[in-house]
XYZ file of C-alpha atoms in Angstrom:
182
model
C -46.905 -20.242 13.257
C -46.429 -23.675 13.528
C -49.523 -24.603 14.587
C -50.506 -28.432 15.575
C -54.434 -29.400 15.649
C -53.759 -32.491 17.636
C -51.293 -33.873 19.887
C -48.997 -36.041 18.370
C -49.152 -38.364 21.257
C -52.946 -38.408 22.883
C -54.642 -36.974 19.892
C -56.105 -34.190 21.989
C -57.011 -30.815 20.842
C -55.752 -28.947 23.828
C -52.003 -28.571 22.254
C -50.898 -25.199 22.409
C -47.518 -23.457 21.584
C -46.038 -21.821 24.558
C -42.953 -19.176 25.220
C -42.405 -19.280 21.312
C -40.328 -22.520 21.973
C -42.382 -25.774 22.712
C -45.823 -27.443 22.352
C -47.370 -28.598 25.320
C -50.760 -30.976 25.565
C -52.585 -30.166 29.080
C -54.340 -33.587 28.577
C -51.189 -36.179 28.607
C -48.498 -33.526 29.865
C -46.545 -33.681 25.901
C -43.763 -31.549 25.648
C -42.206 -31.213 22.005
C -39.510 -28.764 22.026
C -38.934 -26.700 18.845
C -35.200 -26.602 19.070
C -32.998 -24.912 16.207
C -31.880 -26.941 13.355
C -28.294 -26.771 12.354
C -27.599 -25.887 8.501
C -24.391 -25.085 7.047
C -23.115 -23.613 4.116
C -20.074 -23.190 2.156
C -18.229 -20.148 0.404
C -16.256 -21.581 -2.348
C -14.056 -19.825 -4.795
C -12.709 -20.290 -8.063
C -8.881 -19.729 -9.390
C -10.067 -16.005 -10.385
C -11.405 -15.025 -6.762
C -15.175 -15.543 -8.016
C -17.408 -17.229 -5.473
C -20.081 -20.093 -6.307
C -23.357 -20.053 -6.158
C -26.683 -22.508 -6.567
C -29.934 -20.867 -8.239
C -32.579 -22.847 -5.832
C -34.578 -25.236 -7.935
C -36.939 -25.370 -4.925
C -38.952 -23.377 -2.187
C -38.465 -21.757 -0.218
C -36.969 -18.924 -2.175
C -36.723 -21.084 -5.413
C -34.883 -18.777 -8.124
C -32.953 -17.229 -5.719
C -29.097 -17.563 -5.018
C -27.491 -19.693 -2.248
C -24.042 -20.924 -0.714
C -24.101 -24.708 -1.399
C -25.007 -26.399 1.762
C -28.259 -27.548 3.705
C -29.329 -29.220 7.071
C -26.871 -31.289 8.835
C -27.902 -34.794 9.691
C -28.293 -36.790 13.163
C -24.956 -37.521 14.652
C -22.873 -35.769 11.911
C -20.890 -32.422 12.658
C -20.993 -29.215 10.953
C -17.877 -30.115 9.055
C -19.398 -33.413 7.716
C -22.602 -31.755 6.992
C -20.967 -29.282 4.729
C -19.130 -31.721 3.044
C -21.897 -34.465 2.445
C -24.643 -31.452 1.286
C -21.945 -29.682 -1.048
C -21.443 -33.192 -3.044
C -24.865 -34.168 -3.085
C -25.869 -30.628 -4.700
C -22.869 -29.999 -6.725
C -20.450 -32.792 -7.197
C -17.842 -31.379 -5.818
C -15.642 -32.687 -3.286
C -14.575 -30.503 -0.600
C -11.159 -30.900 0.901
C -11.764 -31.318 4.657
C -8.604 -29.967 5.864
C -10.047 -26.557 4.191
C -12.661 -25.634 5.977
C -12.473 -22.621 7.643
C -15.059 -21.373 9.868
C -16.196 -17.988 8.801
C -19.357 -17.173 10.990
C -22.891 -18.123 12.048
C -25.887 -16.049 12.221
C -29.846 -17.355 13.208
C -31.999 -17.683 10.249
C -35.703 -19.167 9.565
C -36.534 -21.432 7.123
C -40.119 -21.269 5.697
C -41.289 -25.199 3.940
C -44.514 -26.085 3.603
C -46.128 -23.460 5.684
C -44.007 -24.561 9.021
C -41.118 -21.980 10.220
C -37.763 -23.552 11.015
C -35.656 -21.894 13.203
C -31.879 -22.763 12.642
C -28.475 -21.866 13.229
C -26.460 -21.317 10.009
C -22.759 -22.115 10.049
C -20.679 -20.797 7.111
C -17.195 -22.063 6.230
C -14.999 -21.389 3.153
C -13.607 -24.362 1.588
C -11.730 -25.300 -1.552
C -12.656 -28.126 -3.727
C -10.468 -30.865 -5.217
C -10.189 -30.682 -8.936
C -9.193 -33.454 -10.886
C -6.320 -33.500 -13.795
C -6.763 -29.571 -13.829
C -10.300 -29.739 -14.479
C -12.296 -26.128 -15.098
C -14.089 -25.538 -11.762
C -17.567 -25.002 -13.472
C -17.077 -27.894 -15.670
C -16.672 -30.371 -12.665
C -19.794 -29.447 -11.300
C -22.787 -31.826 -11.191
C -25.661 -30.307 -10.083
C -28.545 -32.197 -8.433
C -31.292 -30.567 -10.851
C -33.860 -31.226 -8.153
C -31.973 -28.874 -5.932
C -30.156 -26.533 -8.332
C -31.158 -25.421 -11.123
C -28.128 -23.161 -12.422
C -24.572 -22.644 -10.662
C -23.290 -19.366 -11.242
C -19.890 -17.349 -10.039
C -19.706 -13.910 -8.901
C -17.024 -11.255 -8.286
C -17.272 -10.260 -4.012
C -15.354 -7.291 -3.782
C -17.696 -4.652 -2.194
C -20.437 -5.047 0.240
C -22.395 -3.441 -2.878
C -21.486 -6.577 -4.750
C -23.012 -8.606 -1.806
C -25.968 -6.302 -1.519
C -26.560 -6.551 -5.029
C -26.947 -10.238 -4.857
C -30.478 -11.776 -5.093
C -29.595 -14.033 -2.117
C -32.460 -16.560 -0.868
C -31.268 -16.138 2.816
C -30.494 -13.278 4.986
C -27.793 -15.211 7.034
C -25.570 -15.771 3.760
C -25.750 -12.306 2.887
C -24.278 -11.529 6.566
C -21.507 -14.386 6.157
C -20.190 -12.930 2.834
C -19.893 -10.111 4.436
C -18.042 -11.261 7.207
C -15.845 -13.262 4.914
C -14.996 -10.512 2.471
C -13.907 -8.067 5.902
C -11.393 -10.832 6.819
C -10.541 -11.276 3.120
C -9.409 -6.906 2.989
């Protein structure tokens, strides 16, 4: 998993992945930790209580459903990342004051044969709609990221289990969200 052929500092072939957490090079004493990346997801409902999902337009898990979200940028809080990611992917403006922490879960995100360990942080959020705008009509999906948008009623664990979700962490977050709603 996550193998390098050469040390990025000295070019040696003696780089090794050790303790399931870092790469070391015995030739130049280089260490590179495989630190966990922060990622965010938002649970957003329409006026009828349906949860908004994106169908992923790219790998990993292309064609599966996901909550709006993504990786946090350097020097960005989880809340800032969630608001930015939602706007970039959907064009929806999240009301910052509406963000409510739901849960966080570990996840593995595979991209181009490289495995990223993440801590996925989930929030419930409300979006700002202009002039009585319809929720789905307000969405301006980034077609590179989102092939389709759908809403689904989530009233039971079976509803969650039946969803073709891209990531198990989203399934767990929806379960916590549903439990808190009941």
